[in-house]
């Protein structure tokens, strides 16, 4: 792409100071005529390049002018502005993009401007409700990670009151609509969901960072442990064909669709953290999904059925004149 070539020409001028059209042509692997047109295009676009005529002449940047650009290509500029330029970007990020746009050479600006307007982020579902609530402690934890400061967290596991723990914040990960803090503890690396953090208090003590720590590798390890817990057990069932889309939305990658049965139903296998959780998830599809194993899952569904029948039959009797 010509825009990429112009950036390469600019950086070559910056590195060499004075270049001839022949030298630039060899560097860019183009003809001298093309190299000369590129140099003229840089001048026309406002880059302070001028031709020095005569013996020992060539092309140079006026007054030793330099660019802060580090060799970004047109696709790279487009990808950067597309990723960071959405309507959901923070005011600080949008301000940084405006400054970066002024530093981008003229030939690359149309791509950058188009990419910055090409994406929006809408955090509301169709009912007008935010899909994920803002994490109030995200900014505090970002500072702690960047400053390398240990923190005391008030952290509440599901169904429990918040408990205090002191951790070494090492990084933040966004996964499936939720933020997680990866932190060092006395028991090794742990992850903490920000939505369950009740308080954050910096201790002023420096973080103890494990030697060779890599956030991506640490997260893969932690996520693998969590996935193992989420896939601890499975049930098999026979499902009506019209139930398959519902099951796919409910279980996603935890659903395996098997062979077609003689009665038109499909054999399925659904994985989850426990038989009780799986039974509760499938109970609402009782008329379209029949759990066939293991026996403990069928027994739990039977108990759920008896409890539902007892509750709602009692209410119906109480409200009948």
mmCIF file with all atom_site columns, C-alpha atoms in Angstrom, residues 68-263:
data_model
loop_
_atom_site.group_PDB
_atom_site.id
_atom_site.type_symbol
_atom_site.label_atom_id
_atom_site.label_alt_id
_atom_site.label_comp_id
_atom_site.label_asym_id
_atom_site.label_entity_id
_atom_site.label_seq_id
_atom_site.pdbx_PDB_ins_code
_atom_site.Cartn_x
_atom_site.Cartn_y
_atom_site.Cartn_z
_atom_site.occupancy
_atom_site.B_iso_or_equiv
_atom_site.pdbx_formal_charge
_atom_site.auth_seq_id
_atom_site.auth_comp_id
_atom_site.auth_asym_id
_atom_site.auth_atom_id
_atom_site.pdbx_PDB_model_num
ATOM 1   C CA . UNK A 1 68  ? 7.468   10.253  16.851 1.00 0.00 ? 68  UNK A CA 1
ATOM 2   C CA . UNK A 1 69  ? 6.002   7.522   14.657 1.00 0.00 ? 69  UNK A CA 1
ATOM 3   C CA . UNK A 1 70  ? 7.633   4.121   15.265 1.00 0.00 ? 70  UNK A CA 1
ATOM 4   C CA . UNK A 1 71  ? 6.995   2.489   11.914 1.00 0.00 ? 71  UNK A CA 1
ATOM 5   C CA . UNK A 1 72  ? 3.248   1.916   12.152 1.00 0.00 ? 72  UNK A CA 1
ATOM 6   C CA . UNK A 1 73  ? 1.744   0.605   8.922  1.00 0.00 ? 73  UNK A CA 1
ATOM 7   C CA . UNK A 1 74  ? -1.669  1.599   7.604  1.00 0.00 ? 74  UNK A CA 1
ATOM 8   C CA . UNK A 1 75  ? -3.322  -1.674  8.800  1.00 0.00 ? 75  UNK A CA 1
ATOM 9   C CA . UNK A 1 76  ? -1.668  -1.207  12.207 1.00 0.00 ? 76  UNK A CA 1
ATOM 10  C CA . UNK A 1 77  ? -2.970  2.363   12.515 1.00 0.00 ? 77  UNK A CA 1
ATOM 11  C CA . UNK A 1 78  ? -6.428  1.202   11.458 1.00 0.00 ? 78  UNK A CA 1
ATOM 12  C CA . UNK A 1 79  ? -6.397  -1.651  13.999 1.00 0.00 ? 79  UNK A CA 1
ATOM 13  C CA . UNK A 1 80  ? -5.226  0.667   16.792 1.00 0.00 ? 80  UNK A CA 1
ATOM 14  C CA . UNK A 1 81  ? -7.924  3.269   16.217 1.00 0.00 ? 81  UNK A CA 1
ATOM 15  C CA . UNK A 1 82  ? -10.592 0.614   15.666 1.00 0.00 ? 82  UNK A CA 1
ATOM 16  C CA . UNK A 1 83  ? -9.781  -1.089  18.972 1.00 0.00 ? 83  UNK A CA 1
ATOM 17  C CA . UNK A 1 84  ? -9.466  2.089   21.033 1.00 0.00 ? 84  UNK A CA 1
ATOM 18  C CA . UNK A 1 85  ? -11.723 4.554   19.256 1.00 0.00 ? 85  UNK A CA 1
ATOM 19  C CA . UNK A 1 86  ? -15.158 3.171   20.127 1.00 0.00 ? 86  UNK A CA 1
ATOM 20  C CA . UNK A 1 87  ? -17.823 5.272   21.781 1.00 0.00 ? 87  UNK A CA 1
ATOM 21  C CA . UNK A 1 88  ? -17.240 3.277   24.956 1.00 0.00 ? 88  UNK A CA 1
ATOM 22  C CA . UNK A 1 89  ? -13.671 4.497   25.322 1.00 0.00 ? 89  UNK A CA 1
ATOM 23  C CA . UNK A 1 90  ? -12.785 6.565   28.380 1.00 0.00 ? 90  UNK A CA 1
ATOM 24  C CA . UNK A 1 91  ? -12.297 10.357  28.057 1.00 0.00 ? 91  UNK A CA 1
ATOM 25  C CA . UNK A 1 92  ? -8.568  9.878   28.709 1.00 0.00 ? 92  UNK A CA 1
ATOM 26  C CA . UNK A 1 93  ? -8.266  7.349   25.881 1.00 0.00 ? 93  UNK A CA 1
ATOM 27  C CA . UNK A 1 94  ? -10.212 9.538   23.463 1.00 0.00 ? 94  UNK A CA 1
ATOM 28  C CA . UNK A 1 95  ? -7.925  12.487  24.327 1.00 0.00 ? 95  UNK A CA 1
ATOM 29  C CA . UNK A 1 96  ? -4.854  10.307  23.706 1.00 0.00 ? 96  UNK A CA 1
ATOM 30  C CA . UNK A 1 97  ? -6.251  9.243   20.338 1.00 0.00 ? 97  UNK A CA 1
ATOM 31  C CA . UNK A 1 98  ? -6.766  12.866  19.301 1.00 0.00 ? 98  UNK A CA 1
ATOM 32  C CA . UNK A 1 99  ? -3.096  13.569  20.093 1.00 0.00 ? 99  UNK A CA 1
ATOM 33  C CA . UNK A 1 100 ? -1.982  10.448  18.254 1.00 0.00 ? 100 UNK A CA 1
ATOM 34  C CA . UNK A 1 101 ? -4.039  11.423  15.217 1.00 0.00 ? 101 UNK A CA 1
ATOM 35  C CA . UNK A 1 102 ? -2.083  14.691  14.975 1.00 0.00 ? 102 UNK A CA 1
ATOM 36  C CA . UNK A 1 103 ? 1.173   12.699  15.023 1.00 0.00 ? 103 UNK A CA 1
ATOM 37  C CA . UNK A 1 104 ? 0.093   10.352  12.231 1.00 0.00 ? 104 UNK A CA 1
ATOM 38  C CA . UNK A 1 105 ? 1.350   11.451  8.783  1.00 0.00 ? 105 UNK A CA 1
ATOM 39  C CA . UNK A 1 106 ? -1.285  12.900  6.484  1.00 0.00 ? 106 UNK A CA 1
ATOM 40  C CA . UNK A 1 107 ? -1.528  9.837   4.181  1.00 0.00 ? 107 UNK A CA 1
ATOM 41  C CA . UNK A 1 108 ? -2.572  7.628   7.135  1.00 0.00 ? 108 UNK A CA 1
ATOM 42  C CA . UNK A 1 109 ? -5.075  10.029  8.721  1.00 0.00 ? 109 UNK A CA 1
ATOM 43  C CA . UNK A 1 110 ? -8.146  9.060   6.648  1.00 0.00 ? 110 UNK A CA 1
ATOM 44  C CA . UNK A 1 111 ? -7.743  5.423   7.725  1.00 0.00 ? 111 UNK A CA 1
ATOM 45  C CA . UNK A 1 112 ? -7.274  6.447   11.360 1.00 0.00 ? 112 UNK A CA 1
ATOM 46  C CA . UNK A 1 113 ? -10.274 8.796   11.374 1.00 0.00 ? 113 UNK A CA 1
ATOM 47  C CA . UNK A 1 114 ? -12.527 6.245   9.664  1.00 0.00 ? 114 UNK A CA 1
ATOM 48  C CA . UNK A 1 115 ? -11.499 3.509   12.099 1.00 0.00 ? 115 UNK A CA 1
ATOM 49  C CA . UNK A 1 116 ? -12.126 5.752   15.125 1.00 0.00 ? 116 UNK A CA 1
ATOM 50  C CA . UNK A 1 117 ? -15.751 6.184   14.005 1.00 0.00 ? 117 UNK A CA 1
ATOM 51  C CA . UNK A 1 118 ? -16.389 2.614   12.863 1.00 0.00 ? 118 UNK A CA 1
ATOM 52  C CA . UNK A 1 119 ? -17.386 0.971   16.163 1.00 0.00 ? 119 UNK A CA 1
ATOM 53  C CA . UNK A 1 120 ? -19.664 1.739   19.097 1.00 0.00 ? 120 UNK A CA 1
ATOM 54  C CA . UNK A 1 121 ? -20.133 -0.093  22.383 1.00 0.00 ? 121 UNK A CA 1
ATOM 55  C CA . UNK A 1 122 ? -23.692 -0.271  23.728 1.00 0.00 ? 122 UNK A CA 1
ATOM 56  C CA . UNK A 1 123 ? -23.743 -1.630  27.278 1.00 0.00 ? 123 UNK A CA 1
ATOM 57  C CA . UNK A 1 124 ? -27.577 -1.850  27.439 1.00 0.00 ? 124 UNK A CA 1
ATOM 58  C CA . UNK A 1 125 ? -29.690 -4.845  26.532 1.00 0.00 ? 125 UNK A CA 1
ATOM 59  C CA . UNK A 1 126 ? -32.952 -4.428  24.625 1.00 0.00 ? 126 UNK A CA 1
ATOM 60  C CA . UNK A 1 127 ? -34.838 -3.658  27.819 1.00 0.00 ? 127 UNK A CA 1
ATOM 61  C CA . UNK A 1 128 ? -32.540 -0.681  28.504 1.00 0.00 ? 128 UNK A CA 1
ATOM 62  C CA . UNK A 1 129 ? -30.698 -2.394  31.363 1.00 0.00 ? 129 UNK A CA 1
ATOM 63  C CA . UNK A 1 130 ? -26.917 -2.403  31.618 1.00 0.00 ? 130 UNK A CA 1
ATOM 64  C CA . UNK A 1 131 ? -25.615 -5.855  30.695 1.00 0.00 ? 131 UNK A CA 1
ATOM 65  C CA . UNK A 1 132 ? -22.756 -5.569  33.182 1.00 0.00 ? 132 UNK A CA 1
ATOM 66  C CA . UNK A 1 133 ? -22.620 -3.079  36.016 1.00 0.00 ? 133 UNK A CA 1
ATOM 67  C CA . UNK A 1 134 ? -19.562 -0.846  36.231 1.00 0.00 ? 134 UNK A CA 1
ATOM 68  C CA . UNK A 1 135 ? -16.905 -2.190  38.605 1.00 0.00 ? 135 UNK A CA 1
ATOM 69  C CA . UNK A 1 136 ? -16.387 0.626   41.150 1.00 0.00 ? 136 UNK A CA 1
ATOM 70  C CA . UNK A 1 137 ? -12.984 -0.687  42.248 1.00 0.00 ? 137 UNK A CA 1
ATOM 71  C CA . UNK A 1 138 ? -11.493 -1.131  38.766 1.00 0.00 ? 138 UNK A CA 1
ATOM 72  C CA . UNK A 1 139 ? -9.620  2.198   38.757 1.00 0.00 ? 139 UNK A CA 1
ATOM 73  C CA . UNK A 1 140 ? -8.214  1.594   42.261 1.00 0.00 ? 140 UNK A CA 1
ATOM 74  C CA . UNK A 1 141 ? -6.954  -1.853  41.325 1.00 0.00 ? 141 UNK A CA 1
ATOM 75  C CA . UNK A 1 142 ? -5.475  -0.602  38.049 1.00 0.00 ? 142 UNK A CA 1
ATOM 76  C CA . UNK A 1 143 ? -3.453  1.930   40.071 1.00 0.00 ? 143 UNK A CA 1
ATOM 77  C CA . UNK A 1 144 ? -2.367  -0.754  42.517 1.00 0.00 ? 144 UNK A CA 1
ATOM 78  C CA . UNK A 1 145 ? -1.211  -3.025  39.686 1.00 0.00 ? 145 UNK A CA 1
ATOM 79  C CA . UNK A 1 146 ? 0.692   -0.225  37.932 1.00 0.00 ? 146 UNK A CA 1
ATOM 80  C CA . UNK A 1 147 ? 2.196   1.177   41.147 1.00 0.00 ? 147 UNK A CA 1
ATOM 81  C CA . UNK A 1 148 ? 3.074   -2.273  42.482 1.00 0.00 ? 148 UNK A CA 1
ATOM 82  C CA . UNK A 1 149 ? 1.290   -1.753  45.830 1.00 0.00 ? 149 UNK A CA 1
ATOM 83  C CA . UNK A 1 150 ? -0.169  -4.512  47.989 1.00 0.00 ? 150 UNK A CA 1
ATOM 84  C CA . UNK A 1 151 ? -3.869  -4.134  48.895 1.00 0.00 ? 151 UNK A CA 1
ATOM 85  C CA . UNK A 1 152 ? -6.375  -5.371  51.456 1.00 0.00 ? 152 UNK A CA 1
ATOM 86  C CA . UNK A 1 153 ? -9.569  -6.630  49.834 1.00 0.00 ? 153 UNK A CA 1
ATOM 87  C CA . UNK A 1 154 ? -12.990 -7.079  51.317 1.00 0.00 ? 154 UNK A CA 1
ATOM 88  C CA . UNK A 1 155 ? -14.107 -10.069 49.254 1.00 0.00 ? 155 UNK A CA 1
ATOM 89  C CA . UNK A 1 156 ? -17.414 -11.928 49.429 1.00 0.00 ? 156 UNK A CA 1
ATOM 90  C CA . UNK A 1 157 ? -17.801 -15.402 47.997 1.00 0.00 ? 157 UNK A CA 1
ATOM 91  C CA . UNK A 1 158 ? -21.335 -16.336 46.864 1.00 0.00 ? 158 UNK A CA 1
ATOM 92  C CA . UNK A 1 159 ? -23.615 -16.688 49.895 1.00 0.00 ? 159 UNK A CA 1
ATOM 93  C CA . UNK A 1 160 ? -20.971 -15.427 52.346 1.00 0.00 ? 160 UNK A CA 1
ATOM 94  C CA . UNK A 1 161 ? -20.199 -12.160 54.124 1.00 0.00 ? 161 UNK A CA 1
ATOM 95  C CA . UNK A 1 162 ? -17.134 -10.179 52.924 1.00 0.00 ? 162 UNK A CA 1
ATOM 96  C CA . UNK A 1 163 ? -13.867 -11.337 54.457 1.00 0.00 ? 163 UNK A CA 1
ATOM 97  C CA . UNK A 1 164 ? -10.621 -9.374  54.487 1.00 0.00 ? 164 UNK A CA 1
ATOM 98  C CA . UNK A 1 165 ? -7.528  -10.665 52.730 1.00 0.00 ? 165 UNK A CA 1
ATOM 99  C CA . UNK A 1 166 ? -4.210  -9.049  51.792 1.00 0.00 ? 166 UNK A CA 1
ATOM 100 C CA . UNK A 1 167 ? -3.012  -9.757  48.245 1.00 0.00 ? 167 UNK A CA 1
ATOM 101 C CA . UNK A 1 168 ? -0.368  -8.724  45.733 1.00 0.00 ? 168 UNK A CA 1
ATOM 102 C CA . UNK A 1 169 ? -2.235  -7.334  42.662 1.00 0.00 ? 169 UNK A CA 1
ATOM 103 C CA . UNK A 1 170 ? -0.442  -8.557  39.531 1.00 0.00 ? 170 UNK A CA 1
ATOM 104 C CA . UNK A 1 171 ? -2.876  -7.932  36.656 1.00 0.00 ? 171 UNK A CA 1
ATOM 105 C CA . UNK A 1 172 ? -6.463  -7.510  35.501 1.00 0.00 ? 172 UNK A CA 1
ATOM 106 C CA . UNK A 1 173 ? -8.352  -9.701  33.023 1.00 0.00 ? 173 UNK A CA 1
ATOM 107 C CA . UNK A 1 174 ? -11.685 -9.081  31.292 1.00 0.00 ? 174 UNK A CA 1
ATOM 108 C CA . UNK A 1 175 ? -13.518 -12.336 30.657 1.00 0.00 ? 175 UNK A CA 1
ATOM 109 C CA . UNK A 1 176 ? -17.091 -12.810 29.373 1.00 0.00 ? 176 UNK A CA 1
ATOM 110 C CA . UNK A 1 177 ? -18.332 -9.431  30.600 1.00 0.00 ? 177 UNK A CA 1
ATOM 111 C CA . UNK A 1 178 ? -16.577 -9.535  33.988 1.00 0.00 ? 178 UNK A CA 1
ATOM 112 C CA . UNK A 1 179 ? -13.284 -8.179  35.334 1.00 0.00 ? 179 UNK A CA 1
ATOM 113 C CA . UNK A 1 180 ? -10.974 -10.395 37.395 1.00 0.00 ? 180 UNK A CA 1
ATOM 114 C CA . UNK A 1 181 ? -7.955  -9.485  39.504 1.00 0.00 ? 181 UNK A CA 1
ATOM 115 C CA . UNK A 1 182 ? -5.031  -11.897 39.299 1.00 0.00 ? 182 UNK A CA 1
ATOM 116 C CA . UNK A 1 183 ? -3.151  -11.661 42.577 1.00 0.00 ? 183 UNK A CA 1
ATOM 117 C CA . UNK A 1 184 ? -0.471  -13.362 44.581 1.00 0.00 ? 184 UNK A CA 1
ATOM 118 C CA . UNK A 1 185 ? -1.394  -14.773 48.009 1.00 0.00 ? 185 UNK A CA 1
ATOM 119 C CA . UNK A 1 186 ? 0.203   -16.903 50.674 1.00 0.00 ? 186 UNK A CA 1
ATOM 120 C CA . UNK A 1 187 ? -1.387  -19.893 48.935 1.00 0.00 ? 187 UNK A CA 1
ATOM 121 C CA . UNK A 1 188 ? -0.187  -19.006 45.442 1.00 0.00 ? 188 UNK A CA 1
ATOM 122 C CA . UNK A 1 189 ? -1.908  -17.229 42.566 1.00 0.00 ? 189 UNK A CA 1
ATOM 123 C CA . UNK A 1 190 ? -5.634  -16.577 42.856 1.00 0.00 ? 190 UNK A CA 1
ATOM 124 C CA . UNK A 1 191 ? -8.275  -14.752 40.807 1.00 0.00 ? 191 UNK A CA 1
ATOM 125 C CA . UNK A 1 192 ? -10.903 -12.438 42.318 1.00 0.00 ? 192 UNK A CA 1
ATOM 126 C CA . UNK A 1 193 ? -14.018 -11.315 40.489 1.00 0.00 ? 193 UNK A CA 1
ATOM 127 C CA . UNK A 1 194 ? -14.296 -7.542  40.833 1.00 0.00 ? 194 UNK A CA 1
ATOM 128 C CA . UNK A 1 195 ? -18.066 -7.687  41.190 1.00 0.00 ? 195 UNK A CA 1
ATOM 129 C CA . UNK A 1 196 ? -17.573 -9.485  44.523 1.00 0.00 ? 196 UNK A CA 1
ATOM 130 C CA . UNK A 1 197 ? -15.018 -7.028  45.927 1.00 0.00 ? 197 UNK A CA 1
ATOM 131 C CA . UNK A 1 198 ? -16.584 -4.842  48.617 1.00 0.00 ? 198 UNK A CA 1
ATOM 132 C CA . UNK A 1 199 ? -13.546 -2.695  49.467 1.00 0.00 ? 199 UNK A CA 1
ATOM 133 C CA . UNK A 1 200 ? -9.961  -1.965  48.385 1.00 0.00 ? 200 UNK A CA 1
ATOM 134 C CA . UNK A 1 201 ? -7.354  -0.469  50.731 1.00 0.00 ? 201 UNK A CA 1
ATOM 135 C CA . UNK A 1 202 ? -3.729  0.080   49.609 1.00 0.00 ? 202 UNK A CA 1
ATOM 136 C CA . UNK A 1 203 ? -1.267  -0.951  52.320 1.00 0.00 ? 203 UNK A CA 1
ATOM 137 C CA . UNK A 1 204 ? 1.698   1.071   51.022 1.00 0.00 ? 204 UNK A CA 1
ATOM 138 C CA . UNK A 1 205 ? 3.787   -2.105  50.964 1.00 0.00 ? 205 UNK A CA 1
ATOM 139 C CA . UNK A 1 206 ? 5.451   -3.178  47.692 1.00 0.00 ? 206 UNK A CA 1
ATOM 140 C CA . UNK A 1 207 ? 4.055   -6.082  45.715 1.00 0.00 ? 207 UNK A CA 1
ATOM 141 C CA . UNK A 1 208 ? 6.021   -9.312  45.805 1.00 0.00 ? 208 UNK A CA 1
ATOM 142 C CA . UNK A 1 209 ? 6.033   -10.241 42.130 1.00 0.00 ? 209 UNK A CA 1
ATOM 143 C CA . UNK A 1 210 ? 6.935   -13.852 41.250 1.00 0.00 ? 210 UNK A CA 1
ATOM 144 C CA . UNK A 1 211 ? 10.083  -14.183 39.163 1.00 0.00 ? 211 UNK A CA 1
ATOM 145 C CA . UNK A 1 212 ? 9.267   -14.443 35.473 1.00 0.00 ? 212 UNK A CA 1
ATOM 146 C CA . UNK A 1 213 ? 5.564   -13.712 36.064 1.00 0.00 ? 213 UNK A CA 1
ATOM 147 C CA . UNK A 1 214 ? 3.522   -13.663 32.840 1.00 0.00 ? 214 UNK A CA 1
ATOM 148 C CA . UNK A 1 215 ? -0.094  -12.519 33.153 1.00 0.00 ? 215 UNK A CA 1
ATOM 149 C CA . UNK A 1 216 ? -1.357  -14.437 30.106 1.00 0.00 ? 216 UNK A CA 1
ATOM 150 C CA . UNK A 1 217 ? 0.185   -17.703 31.292 1.00 0.00 ? 217 UNK A CA 1
ATOM 151 C CA . UNK A 1 218 ? -1.069  -17.159 34.853 1.00 0.00 ? 218 UNK A CA 1
ATOM 152 C CA . UNK A 1 219 ? -4.607  -16.516 33.622 1.00 0.00 ? 219 UNK A CA 1
ATOM 153 C CA . UNK A 1 220 ? -4.585  -19.630 31.432 1.00 0.00 ? 220 UNK A CA 1
ATOM 154 C CA . UNK A 1 221 ? -3.646  -21.692 34.465 1.00 0.00 ? 221 UNK A CA 1
ATOM 155 C CA . UNK A 1 222 ? -6.287  -20.098 36.724 1.00 0.00 ? 222 UNK A CA 1
ATOM 156 C CA . UNK A 1 223 ? -8.987  -20.292 34.033 1.00 0.00 ? 223 UNK A CA 1
ATOM 157 C CA . UNK A 1 224 ? -8.139  -23.953 33.458 1.00 0.00 ? 224 UNK A CA 1
ATOM 158 C CA . UNK A 1 225 ? -8.750  -24.723 37.136 1.00 0.00 ? 225 UNK A CA 1
ATOM 159 C CA . UNK A 1 226 ? -12.083 -22.890 37.040 1.00 0.00 ? 226 UNK A CA 1
ATOM 160 C CA . UNK A 1 227 ? -13.153 -24.705 33.880 1.00 0.00 ? 227 UNK A CA 1
ATOM 161 C CA . UNK A 1 228 ? -12.302 -28.021 35.534 1.00 0.00 ? 228 UNK A CA 1
ATOM 162 C CA . UNK A 1 229 ? -14.672 -27.129 38.384 1.00 0.00 ? 229 UNK A CA 1
ATOM 163 C CA . UNK A 1 230 ? -17.375 -25.995 35.951 1.00 0.00 ? 230 UNK A CA 1
ATOM 164 C CA . UNK A 1 231 ? -17.110 -29.295 34.064 1.00 0.00 ? 231 UNK A CA 1
ATOM 165 C CA . UNK A 1 232 ? -16.870 -31.547 37.109 1.00 0.00 ? 232 UNK A CA 1
ATOM 166 C CA . UNK A 1 233 ? -19.801 -33.787 36.126 1.00 0.00 ? 233 UNK A CA 1
ATOM 167 C CA . UNK A 1 234 ? -22.305 -34.406 33.335 1.00 0.00 ? 234 UNK A CA 1
ATOM 168 C CA . UNK A 1 235 ? -25.778 -35.756 32.651 1.00 0.00 ? 235 UNK A CA 1
ATOM 169 C CA . UNK A 1 236 ? -27.117 -37.518 29.584 1.00 0.00 ? 236 UNK A CA 1
ATOM 170 C CA . UNK A 1 237 ? -30.599 -36.888 28.265 1.00 0.00 ? 237 UNK A CA 1
ATOM 171 C CA . UNK A 1 238 ? -32.940 -37.310 25.311 1.00 0.00 ? 238 UNK A CA 1
ATOM 172 C CA . UNK A 1 239 ? -34.080 -33.970 23.881 1.00 0.00 ? 239 UNK A CA 1
ATOM 173 C CA . UNK A 1 240 ? -36.833 -32.974 21.465 1.00 0.00 ? 240 UNK A CA 1
ATOM 174 C CA . UNK A 1 241 ? -35.421 -31.266 18.329 1.00 0.00 ? 241 UNK A CA 1
ATOM 175 C CA . UNK A 1 242 ? -37.084 -27.927 19.194 1.00 0.00 ? 242 UNK A CA 1
ATOM 176 C CA . UNK A 1 243 ? -35.300 -27.929 22.575 1.00 0.00 ? 243 UNK A CA 1
ATOM 177 C CA . UNK A 1 244 ? -31.805 -27.980 21.045 1.00 0.00 ? 244 UNK A CA 1
ATOM 178 C CA . UNK A 1 245 ? -31.527 -24.187 20.421 1.00 0.00 ? 245 UNK A CA 1
ATOM 179 C CA . UNK A 1 246 ? -32.585 -23.532 24.038 1.00 0.00 ? 246 UNK A CA 1
ATOM 180 C CA . UNK A 1 247 ? -30.049 -26.054 25.305 1.00 0.00 ? 247 UNK A CA 1
ATOM 181 C CA . UNK A 1 248 ? -27.293 -24.517 23.194 1.00 0.00 ? 248 UNK A CA 1
ATOM 182 C CA . UNK A 1 249 ? -28.013 -21.065 24.656 1.00 0.00 ? 249 UNK A CA 1
ATOM 183 C CA . UNK A 1 250 ? -28.182 -22.521 28.162 1.00 0.00 ? 250 UNK A CA 1
ATOM 184 C CA . UNK A 1 251 ? -24.992 -24.599 28.094 1.00 0.00 ? 251 UNK A CA 1
ATOM 185 C CA . UNK A 1 252 ? -22.914 -23.244 25.199 1.00 0.00 ? 252 UNK A CA 1
ATOM 186 C CA . UNK A 1 253 ? -19.710 -25.245 24.863 1.00 0.00 ? 253 UNK A CA 1
ATOM 187 C CA . UNK A 1 254 ? -20.759 -27.512 27.753 1.00 0.00 ? 254 UNK A CA 1
ATOM 188 C CA . UNK A 1 255 ? -23.349 -29.221 25.527 1.00 0.00 ? 255 UNK A CA 1
ATOM 189 C CA . UNK A 1 256 ? -22.589 -32.198 23.283 1.00 0.00 ? 256 UNK A CA 1
ATOM 190 C CA . UNK A 1 257 ? -25.267 -33.266 20.800 1.00 0.00 ? 257 UNK A CA 1
ATOM 191 C CA . UNK A 1 258 ? -25.125 -36.956 19.983 1.00 0.00 ? 258 UNK A CA 1
ATOM 192 C CA . UNK A 1 259 ? -26.937 -39.447 17.788 1.00 0.00 ? 259 UNK A CA 1
ATOM 193 C CA . UNK A 1 260 ? -30.488 -39.236 16.457 1.00 0.00 ? 260 UNK A CA 1
ATOM 194 C CA . UNK A 1 261 ? -32.793 -41.647 18.255 1.00 0.00 ? 261 UNK A CA 1
ATOM 195 C CA . UNK A 1 262 ? -35.546 -43.729 16.727 1.00 0.00 ? 262 UNK A CA 1
ATOM 196 C CA . UNK A 1 263 ? -38.306 -41.530 18.187 1.00 0.00 ? 263 UNK A CA 1
#
